[in-house]
């Protein structure tokens, strides 16, 4: 049977997402942790700044749309004045044909101009959403690993999809509606005041009374929308978790339980969505109520003023038309306020995601082709912990590896072996001490250049959705066909490719679901080898292989070790004994370094682990 030097995968302080059973970010993998609160809430000023940042690149087009909307509003304002002239002409038995033509022209012209403006604004709104998604995706894919580990992927995806969609209205329609609606409102009020100050006072009294009530519901709209978006993010989180372990869900008979969790999140989103819709409907219907009450008040008081001779009938007609026209700018103002409350919640969530810490990629030093010389790796008294609130994983780790050759890291679970690789790749930054590659601190390397020199095979050997070819060339997109054929041969993947229906163009499924565990591991190893690295990191890269394929790939690794530096986190004794040197780790420290024979004789822990394997082999 095939033996392992430590029976379990690393699961304690060596794993960033399994520290004493908890996530280093303080969350869990449960459905109730959607990671919605990534940072402190934005102040209104910060929200406006973030809104303007999205709006600024499109401000000229938005301004043009606003001008067209104002022209359309101006044609509307001219209609009551034309109607007044029409009534006066009728009273004098004059010709009304010209005025009717003018009214018709105003209606048609205003409608056409407003249609063009509306199209420009809708098109710009889509451009705002596209730009926001492009920026956010670029940032999220460059997040530092600790940031990703303390957040839920489903929540981050929701911010890219759902939250950015809400920017459509607030960054264009809301701003333009507020501007044009405000100007049209002031112009209408001025014209109404010139006609009759008494009737204007009656109208404003009603509008202010109802408007004050509307203002009270605006914060409720924002809060309900924020909670609704968080619930939508929770749905994405739960679904991402379920589909990420789909076979486990089915094998555990957990479909109903997982469905119930998703349904609960959907119900919560529905409740908050309904609450937001309720308050928005209150705000929108209040506009109509204000105009209707104003109409009744103006009709009654205006009729009395006509009877007393204070104003003419034509003035009352024009004033009533202005009052009905006032419905549009007031509606725009209220809708703009409602859209802003909805959009501000989305903007806050997008801004929180954009504040997450990203890796700094030195664009002046792009990734270069790997050199032929093997890399050296030195740890100098390295200390490390995933967060300030968590215990240390490394307590002064020191070792020196000179290439070429193979160095194996062994020890109990949680000893800190996998974390060594994370620090070399700069997925994490050392809390203390130094990590040196070729005598240079990894923090002084441009990240693209550092990672171009490293081939890395993770513990679970992930395979991405797509074709087999896409997975093989993922780290070396410019690899030649000859190089691909060579790595397929070395990784024992030729037979697999021949048996696939479309060869290298065969889709491998979500996370490589159409491949076996051993096939995924071989694909991951081939992907790393195709990059021609100077430093090859293998985190238990043969754990899912059968004995025949393991032996073959051991030969591949041994061959690579003649040219490059190979570091292996190993649990299998068969892998360990091939190493030129072995680093024994325990409780975050290096306790011994040597060959297999030296360590069996001199280190009790290694001797115990090795003896356990020999006993297992004897059985």
CSV table of C-alpha atoms in Angstrom, one decimal, residues 190-615:
chain,number,residue,atom,x,y,z
A,190,UNK,CA,-41.6,82.0,-10.9
A,191,UNK,CA,-44.2,82.0,-13.7
A,192,UNK,CA,-47.0,81.0,-11.3
A,193,UNK,CA,-45.9,83.8,-8.9
A,194,UNK,CA,-46.0,86.4,-11.7
A,195,UNK,CA,-49.6,85.3,-12.4
A,196,UNK,CA,-50.9,85.3,-8.8
A,197,UNK,CA,-48.9,85.3,-5.6
A,198,UNK,CA,-51.9,84.2,-3.5
A,199,UNK,CA,-52.5,81.1,-5.5
A,200,UNK,CA,-48.8,80.4,-5.4
A,201,UNK,CA,-48.7,80.6,-1.6
A,202,UNK,CA,-51.6,78.1,-1.4
A,203,UNK,CA,-49.8,75.7,-3.8
A,204,UNK,CA,-46.5,75.9,-1.9
A,205,UNK,CA,-48.2,75.4,1.4
A,206,UNK,CA,-49.6,72.1,0.3
A,207,UNK,CA,-46.4,71.0,-1.4
A,208,UNK,CA,-44.2,71.8,1.6
A,209,UNK,CA,-46.6,70.0,4.0
A,210,UNK,CA,-46.6,66.8,1.9
A,211,UNK,CA,-42.9,67.1,0.9
A,212,UNK,CA,-41.9,67.1,4.6
A,213,UNK,CA,-43.6,63.8,5.0
A,214,UNK,CA,-41.9,62.4,1.9
A,215,UNK,CA,-38.5,63.4,3.3
A,216,UNK,CA,-39.0,61.3,6.3
A,217,UNK,CA,-39.3,58.1,4.3
A,218,UNK,CA,-36.1,58.6,2.2
A,219,UNK,CA,-33.7,57.1,4.9
A,220,UNK,CA,-36.1,54.1,5.1
A,221,UNK,CA,-35.7,53.5,1.4
A,222,UNK,CA,-31.9,53.5,1.7
A,223,UNK,CA,-31.9,51.2,4.7
A,224,UNK,CA,-34.3,48.7,3.1
A,225,UNK,CA,-32.3,48.7,-0.2
A,226,UNK,CA,-29.0,48.1,1.7
A,227,UNK,CA,-30.4,45.2,3.5
A,228,UNK,CA,-32.0,43.8,0.3
A,229,UNK,CA,-28.6,43.9,-1.4
A,230,UNK,CA,-26.9,42.2,1.5
A,231,UNK,CA,-29.5,39.5,1.3
A,232,UNK,CA,-29.0,39.0,-2.4
A,233,UNK,CA,-25.3,38.7,-1.7
A,234,UNK,CA,-26.1,36.0,0.9
A,235,UNK,CA,-28.0,34.1,-1.8
A,236,UNK,CA,-24.8,34.2,-4.0
A,237,UNK,CA,-22.7,33.1,-1.1
A,238,UNK,CA,-24.9,30.1,-0.2
A,239,UNK,CA,-25.2,29.0,-3.8
A,240,UNK,CA,-21.4,29.4,-4.4
A,241,UNK,CA,-20.8,27.2,-1.4
A,242,UNK,CA,-23.3,24.5,-2.5
A,243,UNK,CA,-22.0,24.3,-6.1
A,244,UNK,CA,-18.4,24.3,-4.9
A,245,UNK,CA,-19.1,21.1,-3.0
A,246,UNK,CA,-22.0,19.7,-5.2
A,247,UNK,CA,-21.1,16.1,-4.9
A,248,UNK,CA,-20.7,16.4,-1.1
A,249,UNK,CA,-24.1,18.0,-0.9
A,250,UNK,CA,-25.7,15.2,-2.9
A,251,UNK,CA,-23.8,12.4,-1.1
A,252,UNK,CA,-24.9,13.9,2.3
A,253,UNK,CA,-28.5,14.1,1.2
A,254,UNK,CA,-28.4,17.8,2.0
A,255,UNK,CA,-30.3,19.2,-1.0
A,256,UNK,CA,-33.3,20.1,1.1
A,257,UNK,CA,-31.3,21.7,3.8
A,258,UNK,CA,-29.3,23.7,1.4
A,259,UNK,CA,-32.4,24.7,-0.5
A,260,UNK,CA,-34.0,25.8,2.8
A,261,UNK,CA,-30.9,28.0,3.5
A,262,UNK,CA,-31.1,29.6,0.0
A,263,UNK,CA,-34.9,30.1,0.3
A,264,UNK,CA,-34.4,31.8,3.7
A,265,UNK,CA,-32.0,34.2,2.1
A,266,UNK,CA,-34.3,34.8,-0.8
A,267,UNK,CA,-37.2,35.4,1.6
A,268,UNK,CA,-35.1,38.0,3.5
A,269,UNK,CA,-34.3,39.7,0.2
A,270,UNK,CA,-37.9,39.7,-0.7
A,271,UNK,CA,-39.0,41.2,2.6
A,272,UNK,CA,-36.5,44.1,2.4
A,273,UNK,CA,-37.3,44.6,-1.3
A,274,UNK,CA,-41.0,44.8,-0.5
A,275,UNK,CA,-40.2,47.3,2.3
A,276,UNK,CA,-38.2,49.4,-0.1
A,277,UNK,CA,-41.0,49.3,-2.7
A,278,UNK,CA,-43.5,50.3,-0.1
A,279,UNK,CA,-41.6,53.4,0.9
A,280,UNK,CA,-40.9,54.3,-2.7
A,281,UNK,CA,-44.6,54.0,-3.6
A,282,UNK,CA,-45.4,56.2,-0.7
A,283,UNK,CA,-43.0,58.8,-2.0
A,284,UNK,CA,-44.2,58.6,-5.6
A,285,UNK,CA,-47.9,58.7,-4.8
A,286,UNK,CA,-47.4,61.7,-2.5
A,287,UNK,CA,-46.5,63.8,-5.5
A,288,UNK,CA,-49.8,63.1,-7.1
A,289,UNK,CA,-51.6,63.8,-3.8
A,290,UNK,CA,-49.8,67.1,-3.4
A,291,UNK,CA,-50.8,68.2,-6.9
A,292,UNK,CA,-54.4,67.1,-6.5
A,293,UNK,CA,-54.9,68.8,-3.1
A,294,UNK,CA,-53.2,71.9,-4.6
A,295,UNK,CA,-55.6,71.7,-7.6
A,296,UNK,CA,-58.7,71.6,-5.3
A,297,UNK,CA,-57.4,74.4,-3.1
A,298,UNK,CA,-56.4,76.6,-6.1
A,299,UNK,CA,-59.7,75.8,-7.9
A,300,UNK,CA,-61.7,76.9,-4.9
A,301,UNK,CA,-59.7,80.0,-4.0
A,302,UNK,CA,-59.0,80.9,-7.6
A,303,UNK,CA,-62.7,80.7,-8.4
A,304,UNK,CA,-63.4,83.1,-5.6
A,305,UNK,CA,-60.7,85.5,-6.9
A,306,UNK,CA,-62.2,85.3,-10.4
A,307,UNK,CA,-65.6,86.1,-9.0
A,308,UNK,CA,-64.2,89.1,-7.1
A,309,UNK,CA,-62.4,90.3,-10.2
A,310,UNK,CA,-58.9,89.9,-8.8
A,311,UNK,CA,-57.8,87.7,-11.7
A,312,UNK,CA,-59.1,86.7,-15.1
A,313,UNK,CA,-60.5,83.4,-16.1
A,314,UNK,CA,-57.5,82.9,-18.5
A,315,UNK,CA,-55.1,83.5,-15.6
A,316,UNK,CA,-56.8,80.8,-13.6
A,317,UNK,CA,-56.7,78.4,-16.5
A,318,UNK,CA,-53.1,79.0,-17.1
A,319,UNK,CA,-52.3,78.7,-13.4
A,320,UNK,CA,-54.1,75.4,-13.2
A,321,UNK,CA,-52.1,74.2,-16.3
A,322,UNK,CA,-48.9,75.3,-14.6
A,323,UNK,CA,-50.0,73.4,-11.5
A,324,UNK,CA,-50.5,70.2,-13.6
A,325,UNK,CA,-47.2,70.9,-15.3
A,326,UNK,CA,-45.6,71.1,-11.8
A,327,UNK,CA,-46.4,67.4,-11.4
A,328,UNK,CA,-43.5,66.5,-13.7
A,329,UNK,CA,-40.6,68.4,-12.1
A,330,UNK,CA,-41.8,67.5,-8.6
A,331,UNK,CA,-42.0,63.8,-9.6
A,332,UNK,CA,-38.5,64.1,-11.0
A,333,UNK,CA,-37.2,65.5,-7.8
A,334,UNK,CA,-38.9,62.8,-5.7
A,335,UNK,CA,-37.8,60.0,-8.0
A,336,UNK,CA,-34.2,61.4,-8.0
A,337,UNK,CA,-34.2,61.4,-4.2
A,338,UNK,CA,-35.6,57.8,-4.2
A,339,UNK,CA,-33.0,56.6,-6.8
A,340,UNK,CA,-30.3,58.3,-4.8
A,341,UNK,CA,-31.3,56.4,-1.7
A,342,UNK,CA,-31.3,53.1,-3.6
A,343,UNK,CA,-28.1,53.9,-5.4
A,344,UNK,CA,-26.2,55.1,-2.3
A,345,UNK,CA,-26.6,51.7,-0.7
A,346,UNK,CA,-25.1,50.1,-3.8
A,347,UNK,CA,-22.3,52.7,-4.1
A,348,UNK,CA,-21.4,52.1,-0.4
A,349,UNK,CA,-21.1,48.4,-1.0
A,350,UNK,CA,-19.0,48.9,-4.2
A,351,UNK,CA,-16.8,51.4,-2.4
A,352,UNK,CA,-16.2,49.0,0.5
A,353,UNK,CA,-15.0,46.4,-2.0
A,354,UNK,CA,-12.8,48.9,-3.7
A,355,UNK,CA,-11.1,49.7,-0.4
A,356,UNK,CA,-9.9,46.1,0.1
A,357,UNK,CA,-6.2,45.9,0.0
A,358,UNK,CA,-4.7,44.8,-3.4
A,359,UNK,CA,-1.3,43.6,-4.4
A,360,UNK,CA,0.9,46.2,-6.0
A,361,UNK,CA,1.9,45.0,-9.4
A,362,UNK,CA,5.0,46.8,-10.8
A,363,UNK,CA,4.0,47.4,-14.4
A,364,UNK,CA,7.4,48.8,-15.1
A,365,UNK,CA,8.9,45.3,-14.5
A,366,UNK,CA,6.7,42.8,-16.3
A,367,UNK,CA,7.0,39.1,-16.0
A,368,UNK,CA,10.0,37.8,-17.9
A,369,UNK,CA,10.9,34.4,-19.3
A,370,UNK,CA,12.3,32.0,-16.6
A,371,UNK,CA,16.1,31.9,-16.6
A,372,UNK,CA,18.1,28.6,-16.6
A,373,UNK,CA,19.7,29.0,-13.2
A,374,UNK,CA,17.9,27.4,-10.3
A,375,UNK,CA,16.8,29.7,-7.5
A,376,UNK,CA,18.0,29.7,-3.9
A,377,UNK,CA,15.6,30.1,-1.0
A,378,UNK,CA,16.6,31.4,2.5
A,379,UNK,CA,14.4,31.9,5.5
A,380,UNK,CA,16.0,34.1,8.2
A,381,UNK,CA,14.2,33.9,11.6
A,382,UNK,CA,10.8,34.3,10.0
A,383,UNK,CA,7.8,34.8,12.2
A,384,UNK,CA,4.2,34.9,10.8
A,385,UNK,CA,0.6,34.9,11.8
A,386,UNK,CA,-2.5,35.4,9.6
A,387,UNK,CA,-4.0,38.1,11.7
A,388,UNK,CA,-3.0,40.1,14.8
A,389,UNK,CA,-5.8,38.3,16.8
A,390,UNK,CA,-4.5,34.8,15.9
A,391,UNK,CA,-1.6,32.9,17.3
A,392,UNK,CA,1.7,32.7,15.4
A,393,UNK,CA,2.1,30.0,12.8
A,394,UNK,CA,5.9,30.5,12.4
A,395,UNK,CA,8.1,31.1,15.4
A,396,UNK,CA,11.5,32.1,14.0
A,397,UNK,CA,11.8,29.7,11.0
A,398,UNK,CA,15.2,29.5,9.4
A,399,UNK,CA,16.6,27.3,6.7
A,400,UNK,CA,18.8,27.7,3.6
A,401,UNK,CA,18.1,25.9,0.3
A,402,UNK,CA,20.5,26.0,-2.7
A,403,UNK,CA,19.5,24.7,-6.0
A,404,UNK,CA,19.3,22.5,-8.0
A,405,UNK,CA,17.8,19.6,-6.0
A,406,UNK,CA,14.8,18.5,-4.0
A,407,UNK,CA,14.1,19.6,-0.5
A,408,UNK,CA,11.2,18.0,1.4
A,409,UNK,CA,9.3,19.6,4.3
A,410,UNK,CA,7.8,17.2,6.7
A,411,UNK,CA,6.2,17.3,10.1
A,412,UNK,CA,2.9,17.0,11.9
A,413,UNK,CA,-0.2,18.7,10.7
A,414,UNK,CA,-0.2,22.4,11.5
A,415,UNK,CA,3.6,22.6,11.7
A,416,UNK,CA,3.7,25.5,9.2
A,417,UNK,CA,4.8,23.7,6.1
A,418,UNK,CA,2.3,25.0,3.6
A,419,UNK,CA,2.7,28.5,5.0
A,420,UNK,CA,6.3,28.4,3.8
A,421,UNK,CA,5.1,28.3,0.2
A,422,UNK,CA,2.6,31.1,0.8
A,423,UNK,CA,5.4,33.3,2.1
A,424,UNK,CA,7.6,32.5,-0.8
A,425,UNK,CA,4.9,33.4,-3.3
A,426,UNK,CA,4.1,36.5,-1.3
A,427,UNK,CA,0.5,35.5,-0.8
A,428,UNK,CA,1.3,36.6,2.8
A,429,UNK,CA,3.9,39.0,4.2
A,430,UNK,CA,6.2,37.8,6.9
A,431,UNK,CA,5.5,39.4,10.3
A,432,UNK,CA,9.2,39.3,11.2
A,433,UNK,CA,12.4,38.1,9.7
A,434,UNK,CA,13.2,37.9,6.0
A,435,UNK,CA,12.4,35.5,3.1
A,436,UNK,CA,15.1,35.7,0.4
A,437,UNK,CA,15.0,34.4,-3.2
A,438,UNK,CA,18.5,34.5,-4.8
A,439,UNK,CA,19.6,36.6,-1.9
A,440,UNK,CA,17.0,39.2,-2.4
A,441,UNK,CA,14.1,39.9,-0.1
A,442,UNK,CA,10.8,38.8,-1.8
A,443,UNK,CA,9.3,42.1,-0.8
A,444,UNK,CA,11.9,43.8,-3.1
A,445,UNK,CA,11.0,41.6,-6.1
A,446,UNK,CA,8.4,42.9,-8.5
A,447,UNK,CA,5.5,40.5,-8.1
A,448,UNK,CA,5.2,39.5,-11.8
A,449,UNK,CA,8.9,38.8,-12.0
A,450,UNK,CA,8.9,36.8,-8.7
A,451,UNK,CA,6.0,34.6,-9.7
A,452,UNK,CA,7.2,34.1,-13.2
A,453,UNK,CA,10.2,32.3,-11.7
A,454,UNK,CA,8.0,29.9,-9.6
A,455,UNK,CA,5.8,27.0,-10.5
A,456,UNK,CA,3.3,26.2,-7.8
A,457,UNK,CA,1.1,23.1,-7.4
A,458,UNK,CA,-1.5,23.6,-4.6
A,459,UNK,CA,-2.6,21.0,-2.2
A,460,UNK,CA,-6.0,20.5,-3.8
A,461,UNK,CA,-4.6,20.9,-7.4
A,462,UNK,CA,-7.4,23.2,-8.7
A,463,UNK,CA,-8.5,22.9,-12.3
A,464,UNK,CA,-10.5,25.8,-13.8
A,465,UNK,CA,-13.7,25.5,-15.9
A,466,UNK,CA,-12.8,25.5,-19.6
A,467,UNK,CA,-10.8,23.2,-21.9
A,468,UNK,CA,-7.9,21.0,-21.0
A,469,UNK,CA,-5.6,23.2,-23.2
A,470,UNK,CA,-6.7,26.3,-21.4
A,471,UNK,CA,-5.8,24.7,-18.1
A,472,UNK,CA,-2.4,23.6,-19.3
A,473,UNK,CA,-1.3,26.9,-20.7
A,474,UNK,CA,-2.9,28.9,-17.9
A,475,UNK,CA,0.5,29.9,-16.5
A,476,UNK,CA,2.3,29.9,-19.9
A,477,UNK,CA,-0.2,31.3,-22.5
A,478,UNK,CA,2.5,31.5,-25.1
A,479,UNK,CA,3.6,27.9,-24.8
A,480,UNK,CA,4.3,26.1,-28.1
A,481,UNK,CA,2.7,22.9,-29.3
A,482,UNK,CA,6.0,21.1,-29.0
A,483,UNK,CA,6.3,22.2,-25.3
A,484,UNK,CA,2.7,21.1,-24.6
A,485,UNK,CA,3.3,17.7,-26.2
A,486,UNK,CA,6.5,17.3,-24.1
A,487,UNK,CA,4.8,18.2,-20.8
A,488,UNK,CA,1.9,15.8,-21.6
A,489,UNK,CA,4.4,13.0,-22.0
A,490,UNK,CA,6.3,13.9,-18.9
A,491,UNK,CA,3.1,14.2,-16.8
A,492,UNK,CA,1.6,10.9,-18.1
A,493,UNK,CA,-1.4,12.7,-19.7
A,494,UNK,CA,-1.0,11.4,-23.3
A,495,UNK,CA,-3.5,8.5,-22.8
A,496,UNK,CA,-6.0,10.8,-21.1
A,497,UNK,CA,-5.9,13.3,-24.0
A,498,UNK,CA,-6.3,10.5,-26.5
A,499,UNK,CA,-9.4,9.1,-24.7
A,500,UNK,CA,-11.1,12.5,-24.5
A,501,UNK,CA,-13.7,13.2,-27.2
A,502,UNK,CA,-12.2,16.5,-28.3
A,503,UNK,CA,-8.6,16.0,-27.1
A,504,UNK,CA,-7.1,19.1,-25.6
A,505,UNK,CA,-10.2,21.1,-26.6
A,506,UNK,CA,-12.4,19.0,-24.3
A,507,UNK,CA,-14.3,20.9,-21.6
A,508,UNK,CA,-13.2,19.7,-18.1
A,509,UNK,CA,-16.3,20.9,-16.2
A,510,UNK,CA,-16.7,23.1,-13.2
A,511,UNK,CA,-13.5,22.9,-11.1
A,512,UNK,CA,-12.4,20.0,-13.3
A,513,UNK,CA,-15.4,17.8,-12.3
A,514,UNK,CA,-15.0,15.6,-15.4
A,515,UNK,CA,-11.5,14.6,-14.4
A,516,UNK,CA,-10.5,12.2,-11.6
A,517,UNK,CA,-8.6,13.5,-8.6
A,518,UNK,CA,-5.4,12.0,-9.9
A,519,UNK,CA,-6.0,13.5,-13.4
A,520,UNK,CA,-6.5,16.9,-11.9
A,521,UNK,CA,-3.3,16.6,-10.0
A,522,UNK,CA,-1.3,15.6,-13.1
A,523,UNK,CA,-2.9,18.5,-15.0
A,524,UNK,CA,-1.8,20.9,-12.2
A,525,UNK,CA,1.8,19.5,-12.3
A,526,UNK,CA,1.9,19.7,-16.1
A,527,UNK,CA,0.7,23.3,-15.8
A,528,UNK,CA,3.5,24.2,-13.4
A,529,UNK,CA,6.2,22.4,-15.5
A,530,UNK,CA,5.1,24.1,-18.7
A,531,UNK,CA,6.0,27.4,-17.2
A,532,UNK,CA,9.7,26.2,-17.0
A,533,UNK,CA,10.2,27.6,-13.5
A,534,UNK,CA,13.4,28.1,-11.6
A,535,UNK,CA,11.7,27.2,-8.4
A,536,UNK,CA,9.1,24.5,-8.2
A,537,UNK,CA,6.8,24.3,-5.2
A,538,UNK,CA,4.8,21.1,-4.8
A,539,UNK,CA,2.3,20.9,-1.9
A,540,UNK,CA,1.7,17.2,-1.6
A,541,UNK,CA,1.4,17.0,-5.3
A,542,UNK,CA,1.1,13.2,-5.6
A,543,UNK,CA,-1.4,12.6,-2.8
A,544,UNK,CA,-4.3,11.5,-5.1
A,545,UNK,CA,-2.2,9.4,-7.5
A,546,UNK,CA,-2.1,5.6,-7.7
A,547,UNK,CA,1.2,3.8,-7.1
A,548,UNK,CA,2.1,3.5,-10.9
A,549,UNK,CA,1.4,7.2,-11.7
A,550,UNK,CA,3.0,8.3,-8.5
A,551,UNK,CA,6.2,6.5,-9.4
A,552,UNK,CA,6.2,8.0,-12.9
A,553,UNK,CA,5.7,11.5,-11.6
A,554,UNK,CA,8.3,11.0,-8.9
A,555,UNK,CA,10.7,10.4,-11.8
A,556,UNK,CA,9.4,13.6,-13.5
A,557,UNK,CA,10.0,15.6,-10.3
A,558,UNK,CA,13.4,14.0,-9.8
A,559,UNK,CA,14.3,14.9,-13.4
A,560,UNK,CA,13.2,18.5,-12.8
A,561,UNK,CA,15.2,18.7,-9.6
A,562,UNK,CA,18.4,18.2,-11.7
A,563,UNK,CA,17.8,21.6,-13.3
A,564,UNK,CA,15.7,23.6,-10.9
A,565,UNK,CA,15.1,24.0,-7.1
A,566,UNK,CA,12.2,21.8,-6.0
A,567,UNK,CA,10.5,22.3,-2.6
A,568,UNK,CA,8.0,19.6,-1.6
A,569,UNK,CA,5.6,19.5,1.3
A,570,UNK,CA,5.5,15.7,1.6
A,571,UNK,CA,3.5,13.2,3.6
A,572,UNK,CA,4.4,10.1,1.7
A,573,UNK,CA,7.6,8.4,2.8
A,574,UNK,CA,8.3,7.4,-0.8
A,575,UNK,CA,8.6,11.0,-1.8
A,576,UNK,CA,10.6,12.0,1.3
A,577,UNK,CA,13.3,9.5,0.7
A,578,UNK,CA,14.0,10.9,-2.7
A,579,UNK,CA,14.8,14.3,-1.4
A,580,UNK,CA,18.4,15.6,-1.3
A,581,UNK,CA,17.6,17.2,2.0
A,582,UNK,CA,14.7,17.2,4.5
A,583,UNK,CA,13.4,20.0,6.7
A,584,UNK,CA,11.6,18.7,9.7
A,585,UNK,CA,9.1,21.3,11.1
A,586,UNK,CA,7.1,21.2,14.4
A,587,UNK,CA,4.9,23.8,16.1
A,588,UNK,CA,6.1,26.5,13.7
A,589,UNK,CA,9.8,25.9,14.0
A,590,UNK,CA,12.5,24.1,12.1
A,591,UNK,CA,13.8,21.3,14.5
A,592,UNK,CA,16.1,19.5,12.1
A,593,UNK,CA,17.6,19.4,8.6
A,594,UNK,CA,19.3,16.5,7.0
A,595,UNK,CA,19.0,13.4,4.8
A,596,UNK,CA,16.6,10.6,5.5
A,597,UNK,CA,19.3,8.4,7.0
A,598,UNK,CA,20.7,11.2,9.2
A,599,UNK,CA,17.3,12.2,10.5
A,600,UNK,CA,16.2,8.7,11.3
A,601,UNK,CA,19.2,8.4,13.5
A,602,UNK,CA,19.3,11.9,15.0
A,603,UNK,CA,15.8,13.3,15.2
A,604,UNK,CA,13.2,11.5,17.4
A,605,UNK,CA,10.2,13.1,15.8
A,606,UNK,CA,11.3,12.2,12.2
A,607,UNK,CA,12.3,8.7,13.4
A,608,UNK,CA,8.8,8.2,14.9
A,609,UNK,CA,7.1,9.4,11.7
A,610,UNK,CA,9.3,7.2,9.5
A,611,UNK,CA,8.9,4.2,11.8
A,612,UNK,CA,5.1,4.6,11.6
A,613,UNK,CA,5.4,4.4,7.8
A,614,UNK,CA,7.6,1.4,7.9
A,615,UNK,CA,5.1,-0.4,10.2
